[in-house]
Coordinates of C-alpha atoms in Angstrom, one line a residue:
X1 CA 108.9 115.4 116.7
X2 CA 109.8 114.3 112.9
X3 CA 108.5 118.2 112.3
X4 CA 111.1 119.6 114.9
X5 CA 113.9 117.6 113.9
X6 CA 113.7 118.6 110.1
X7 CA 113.3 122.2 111.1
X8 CA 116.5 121.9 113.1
X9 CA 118.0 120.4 110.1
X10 CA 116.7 123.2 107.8
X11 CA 118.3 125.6 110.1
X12 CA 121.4 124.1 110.9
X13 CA 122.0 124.0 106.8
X14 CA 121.0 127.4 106.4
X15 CA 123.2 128.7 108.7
X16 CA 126.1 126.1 108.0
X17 CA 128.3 129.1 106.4
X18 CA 127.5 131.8 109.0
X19 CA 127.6 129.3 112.2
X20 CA 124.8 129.5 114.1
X21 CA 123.3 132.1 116.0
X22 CA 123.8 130.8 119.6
X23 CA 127.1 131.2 118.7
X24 CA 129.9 128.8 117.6
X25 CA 131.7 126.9 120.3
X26 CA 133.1 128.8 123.1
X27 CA 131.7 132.2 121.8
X28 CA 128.8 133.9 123.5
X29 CA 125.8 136.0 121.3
X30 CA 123.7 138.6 122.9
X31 CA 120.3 137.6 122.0
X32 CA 118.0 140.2 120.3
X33 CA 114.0 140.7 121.4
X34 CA 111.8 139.5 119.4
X35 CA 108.0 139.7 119.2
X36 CA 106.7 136.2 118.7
X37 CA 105.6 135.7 121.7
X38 CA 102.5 137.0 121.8
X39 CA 99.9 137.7 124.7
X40 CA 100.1 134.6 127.6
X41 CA 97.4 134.5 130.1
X42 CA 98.3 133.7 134.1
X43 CA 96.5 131.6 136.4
X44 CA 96.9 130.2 139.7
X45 CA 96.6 126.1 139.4
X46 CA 97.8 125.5 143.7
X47 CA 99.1 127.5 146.3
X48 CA 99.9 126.8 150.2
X49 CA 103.0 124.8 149.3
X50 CA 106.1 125.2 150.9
X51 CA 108.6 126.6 149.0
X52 CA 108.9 124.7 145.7
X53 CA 112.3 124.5 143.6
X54 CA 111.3 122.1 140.5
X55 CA 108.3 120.1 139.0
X56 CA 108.0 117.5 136.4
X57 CA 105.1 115.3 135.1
X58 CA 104.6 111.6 136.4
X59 CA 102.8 110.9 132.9
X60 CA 99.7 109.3 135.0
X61 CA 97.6 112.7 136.2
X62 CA 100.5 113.8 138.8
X63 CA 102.4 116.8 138.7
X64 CA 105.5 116.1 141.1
X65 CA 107.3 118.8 143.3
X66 CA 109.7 119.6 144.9
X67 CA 109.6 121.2 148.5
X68 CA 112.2 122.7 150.1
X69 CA 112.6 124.2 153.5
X70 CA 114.2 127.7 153.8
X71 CA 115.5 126.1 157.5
X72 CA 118.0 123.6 155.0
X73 CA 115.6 120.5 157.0
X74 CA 112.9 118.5 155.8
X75 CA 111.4 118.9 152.6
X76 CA 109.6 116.2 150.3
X77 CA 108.7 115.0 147.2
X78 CA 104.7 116.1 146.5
X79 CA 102.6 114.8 143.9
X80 CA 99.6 117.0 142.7
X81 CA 96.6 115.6 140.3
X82 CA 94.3 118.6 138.1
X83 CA 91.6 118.2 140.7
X84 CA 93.8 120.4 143.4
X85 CA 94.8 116.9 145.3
X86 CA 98.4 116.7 146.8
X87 CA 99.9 114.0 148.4
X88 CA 103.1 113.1 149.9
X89 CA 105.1 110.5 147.5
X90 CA 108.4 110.4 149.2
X91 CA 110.3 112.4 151.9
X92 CA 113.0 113.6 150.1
X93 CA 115.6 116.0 152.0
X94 CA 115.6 119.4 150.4
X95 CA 114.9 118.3 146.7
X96 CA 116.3 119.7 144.2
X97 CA 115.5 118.7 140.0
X98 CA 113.3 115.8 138.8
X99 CA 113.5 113.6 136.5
X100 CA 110.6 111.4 135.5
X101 CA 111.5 107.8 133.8
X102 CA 110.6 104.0 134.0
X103 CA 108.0 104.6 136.6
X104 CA 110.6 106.0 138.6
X105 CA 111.1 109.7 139.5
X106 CA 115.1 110.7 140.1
X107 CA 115.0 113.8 142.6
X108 CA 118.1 115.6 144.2
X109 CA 118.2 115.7 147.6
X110 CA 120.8 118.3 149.9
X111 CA 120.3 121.4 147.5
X112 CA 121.2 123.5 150.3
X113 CA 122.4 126.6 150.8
X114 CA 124.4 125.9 153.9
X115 CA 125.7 122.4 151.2
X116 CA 126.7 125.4 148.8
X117 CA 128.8 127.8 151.1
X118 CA 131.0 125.2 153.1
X119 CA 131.3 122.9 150.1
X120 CA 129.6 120.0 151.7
X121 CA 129.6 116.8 149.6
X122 CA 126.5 115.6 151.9
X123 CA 123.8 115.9 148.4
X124 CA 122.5 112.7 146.3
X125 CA 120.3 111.8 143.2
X126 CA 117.9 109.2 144.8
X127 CA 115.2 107.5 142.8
X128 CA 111.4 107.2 143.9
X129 CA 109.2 104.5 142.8
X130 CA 106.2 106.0 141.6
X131 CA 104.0 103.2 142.4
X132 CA 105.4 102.1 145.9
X133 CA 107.1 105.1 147.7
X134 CA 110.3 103.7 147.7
X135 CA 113.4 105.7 148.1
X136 CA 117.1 104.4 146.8
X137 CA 120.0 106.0 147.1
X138 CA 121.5 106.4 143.1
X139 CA 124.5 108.7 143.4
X140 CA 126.6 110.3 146.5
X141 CA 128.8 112.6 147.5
X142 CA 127.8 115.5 145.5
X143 CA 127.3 119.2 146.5
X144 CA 124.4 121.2 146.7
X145 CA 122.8 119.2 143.7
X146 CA 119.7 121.6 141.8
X147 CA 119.5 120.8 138.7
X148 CA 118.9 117.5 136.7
X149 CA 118.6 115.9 133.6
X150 CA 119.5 112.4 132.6
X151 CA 121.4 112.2 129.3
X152 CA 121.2 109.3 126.2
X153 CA 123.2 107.1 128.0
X154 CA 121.0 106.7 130.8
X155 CA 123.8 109.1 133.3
X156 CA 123.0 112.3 134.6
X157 CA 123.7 116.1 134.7
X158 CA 123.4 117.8 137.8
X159 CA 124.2 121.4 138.5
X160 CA 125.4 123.5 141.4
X161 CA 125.3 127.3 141.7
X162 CA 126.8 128.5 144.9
X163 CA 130.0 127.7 146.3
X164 CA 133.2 127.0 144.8
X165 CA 133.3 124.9 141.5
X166 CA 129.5 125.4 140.8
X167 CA 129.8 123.6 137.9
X168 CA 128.3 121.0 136.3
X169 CA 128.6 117.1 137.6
X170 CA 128.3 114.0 135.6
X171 CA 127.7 110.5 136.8
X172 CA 127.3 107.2 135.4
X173 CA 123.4 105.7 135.3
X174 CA 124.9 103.4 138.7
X175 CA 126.3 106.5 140.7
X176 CA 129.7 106.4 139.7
X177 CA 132.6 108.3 138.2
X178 CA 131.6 111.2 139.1
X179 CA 133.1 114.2 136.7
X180 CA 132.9 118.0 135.7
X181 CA 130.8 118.6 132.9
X182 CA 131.7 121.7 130.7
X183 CA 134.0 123.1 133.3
X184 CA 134.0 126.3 131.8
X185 CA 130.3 127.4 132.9
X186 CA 130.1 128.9 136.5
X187 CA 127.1 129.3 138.7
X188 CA 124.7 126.3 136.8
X189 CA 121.2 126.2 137.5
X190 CA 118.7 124.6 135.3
X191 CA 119.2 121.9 133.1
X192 CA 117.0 120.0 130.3
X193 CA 118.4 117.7 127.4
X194 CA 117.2 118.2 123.9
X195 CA 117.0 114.7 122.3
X196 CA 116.7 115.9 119.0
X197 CA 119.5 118.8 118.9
X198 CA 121.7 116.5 121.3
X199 CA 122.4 118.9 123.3
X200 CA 121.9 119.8 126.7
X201 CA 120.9 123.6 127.7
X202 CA 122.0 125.0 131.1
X203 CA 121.2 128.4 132.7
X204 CA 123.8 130.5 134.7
X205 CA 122.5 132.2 137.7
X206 CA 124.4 134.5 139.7
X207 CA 127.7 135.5 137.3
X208 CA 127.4 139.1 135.8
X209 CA 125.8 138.0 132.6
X210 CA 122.7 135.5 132.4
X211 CA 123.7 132.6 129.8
X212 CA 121.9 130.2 128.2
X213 CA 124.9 127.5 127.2
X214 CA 124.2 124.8 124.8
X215 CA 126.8 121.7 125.2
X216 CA 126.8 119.0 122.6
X217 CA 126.7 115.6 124.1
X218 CA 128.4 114.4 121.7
X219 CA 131.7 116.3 121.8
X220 CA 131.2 117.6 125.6
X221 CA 135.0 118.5 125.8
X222 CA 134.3 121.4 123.2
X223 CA 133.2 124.8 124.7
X224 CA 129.4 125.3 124.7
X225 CA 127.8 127.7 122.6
X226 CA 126.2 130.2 124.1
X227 CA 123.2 133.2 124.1
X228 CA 123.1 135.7 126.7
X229 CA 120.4 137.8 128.1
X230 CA 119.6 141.4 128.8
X231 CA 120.5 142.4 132.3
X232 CA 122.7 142.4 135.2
X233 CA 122.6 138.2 136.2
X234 CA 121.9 138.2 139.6
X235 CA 119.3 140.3 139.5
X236 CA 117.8 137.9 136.7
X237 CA 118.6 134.9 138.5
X238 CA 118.0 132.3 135.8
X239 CA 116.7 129.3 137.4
X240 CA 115.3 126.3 136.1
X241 CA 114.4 126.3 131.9
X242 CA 113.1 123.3 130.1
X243 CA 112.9 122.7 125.8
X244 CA 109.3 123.3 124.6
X245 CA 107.3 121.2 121.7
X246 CA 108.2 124.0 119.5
X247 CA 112.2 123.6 119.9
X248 CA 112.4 126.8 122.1
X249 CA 113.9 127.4 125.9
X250 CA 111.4 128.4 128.2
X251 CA 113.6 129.9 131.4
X252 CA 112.4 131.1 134.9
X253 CA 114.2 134.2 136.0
X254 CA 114.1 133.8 139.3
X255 CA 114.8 137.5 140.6
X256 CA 112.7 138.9 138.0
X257 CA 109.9 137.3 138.4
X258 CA 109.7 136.7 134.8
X259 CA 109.6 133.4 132.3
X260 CA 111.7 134.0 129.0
X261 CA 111.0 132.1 125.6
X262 CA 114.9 131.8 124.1
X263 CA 114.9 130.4 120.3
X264 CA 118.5 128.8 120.3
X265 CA 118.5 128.7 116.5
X266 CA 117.6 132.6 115.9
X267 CA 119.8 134.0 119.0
X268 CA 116.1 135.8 119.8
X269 CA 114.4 136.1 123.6
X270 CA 110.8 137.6 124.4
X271 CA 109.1 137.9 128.0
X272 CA 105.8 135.8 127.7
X273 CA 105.2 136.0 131.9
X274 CA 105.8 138.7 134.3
X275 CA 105.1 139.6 137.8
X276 CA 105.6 135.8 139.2
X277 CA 107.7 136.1 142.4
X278 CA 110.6 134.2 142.9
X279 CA 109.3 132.1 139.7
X280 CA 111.8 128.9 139.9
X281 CA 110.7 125.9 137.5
X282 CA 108.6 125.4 134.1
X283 CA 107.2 122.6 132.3
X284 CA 105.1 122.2 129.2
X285 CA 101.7 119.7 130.6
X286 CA 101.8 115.8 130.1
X287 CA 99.7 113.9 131.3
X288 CA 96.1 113.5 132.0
X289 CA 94.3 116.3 133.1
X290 CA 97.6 118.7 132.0
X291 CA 97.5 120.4 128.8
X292 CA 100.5 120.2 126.6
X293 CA 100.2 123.4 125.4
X294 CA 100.5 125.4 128.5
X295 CA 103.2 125.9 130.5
X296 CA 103.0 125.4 134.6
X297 CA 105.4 126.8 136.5
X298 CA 106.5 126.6 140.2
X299 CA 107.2 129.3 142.7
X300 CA 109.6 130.3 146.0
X301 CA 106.0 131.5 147.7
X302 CA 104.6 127.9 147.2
X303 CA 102.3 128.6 144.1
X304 CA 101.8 126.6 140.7
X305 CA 100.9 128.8 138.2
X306 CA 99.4 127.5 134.4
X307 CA 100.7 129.6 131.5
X308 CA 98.6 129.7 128.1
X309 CA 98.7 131.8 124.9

């Protein structure tokens, strides 16, 4: 960590004069392929899930996911350990993004699609105890929650990306006052925090242009920088990204079956997965039993899949 942060620093001071090459705020940079990637290898971890939107690491051998029901009913919160067990840790209605803190993991629940086109305010962030099942209700009346992150302040970021004002909410750590985040960014998806930049990254998923928006916590009235990819957006269909141990964005594009590396500080992209359908979530391992240095990602057609250069 004390490597990444003076890297970041190095950067940000080398490029202090030129602004950075995400972009200063509210301009957009088309990001430039890159070949630093290198060869990644594929390989099936779990399969026979339901279809799974979002994963995240329990930190005691579990891998948690979320699994939705293409009816909009049902669903639940699944917890998986390296020797191919899965369990049910909490029935949570069409869940959406995980966060993992305390002992407690915060899920969405009402990421729906019908939630999304009739503007339903029916969604919630609910927190599961990881050690007794427990379900409590943390936050209401929001719509079609799918992504989360919890920021420094112990609140949250959640996203929406269908309907009208598929922005960005933020709440309080209790629930309340309930806001737009960053009104300016359309069609949210994934969200993850970056404690040492202090800023939170969000993907765009169906406007014309895939983004990758970086908002400052610190000033989050000021228009987020941002890096856009290759290709029409849709068919992309950025979901879910997450901040590696090397500083980088790892995104799923959804559509395309593919999982993009994005260095923020360079304004570079390159593929390291292709040919995962309907690819929706990534996380680096943590954990026992989960290697840190590959990345596992979930799936649409109920698979996990472990990536590793």
């Amino acid at each position: 960590m004390h490597i990444r942060k003076a890297l970041v620093g190095g950067l940000a001071a080398a490029q202090l004069g030129a602004g950075f090459a995400l972009g200063m705020p509210g301009m957009a940079t088309a990001a430039t392929e890159s070949t630093v990637c290198g060869n990644w290898t594929a390989a099936t971890v779990a399969s026979g899930f339901g279809s799974l939107e979002n994963l995240a690491f329990d930190g005691g051998g579990g891998l948690l996911l979320s699994e939705i029901s293409l009816t909009g009913s049902g669903g639940g919160l699944y917890r998986l350990t390296p020797d191919g067990t899965h369990t049910l840790a909490a029935a949570v209605e069409s869940p959406g993004g995980i966060v993992v803190n305390a002992g407690k993991a915060y899920v969405n629940s009402g990421n729906t699609f019908a939630s999304g086109v009739t503007n339903s305010p029916d969604g919630k962030i609910v927190s599961v105890d990881l050690a007794t099942g427990t379900v409590t209700t943390v936050a209401t009346g929001l719509h079609m929650p799918n992504g989360l992150a919890q920021l420094p302040d112990g609140g949250f970021a959640v996203s929406r990306d269908l309907g009208p004002d598929a922005v960005i909410t933020r709440v309080a750590a209790d629930g309340s006052g309930a806001h737009a985040l960053a009104p300016g960014l359309n069609s949210t998806n994934g969200l993850a925090y970056d404690p040492v930049r202090r800023e939170l990254f969000v993907s765009t998923t169906f406007d014309a242009v895939t983004a990758i928006a970086a908002i400052d916590i610190d000033r989050p009235d000021a228009a987020p920088r941002r890096i856009t990819l290759p290709g029409f957006g849709p068919l992309n269909s950025a979901d879910d990204l997450t901040v590696g141990p090397d500083g980088a964005v790892y995104v799923a594009l959804n559509a395309a079956g593919q999982v993009v590396r994005v260095d923020p500080d360079a304004g570079t992209f390159c593929t390291i997965a292709t040919g995962l359908p309907f690819v929706s979530s990534v996380r680096f391992g943590s954990g026992p039993g989960w290697d840190p240095n590959s990345l596992y990602a979930t799936g649409f057609l109920g698979t996990v899949t472990r990536l590793t250069r």
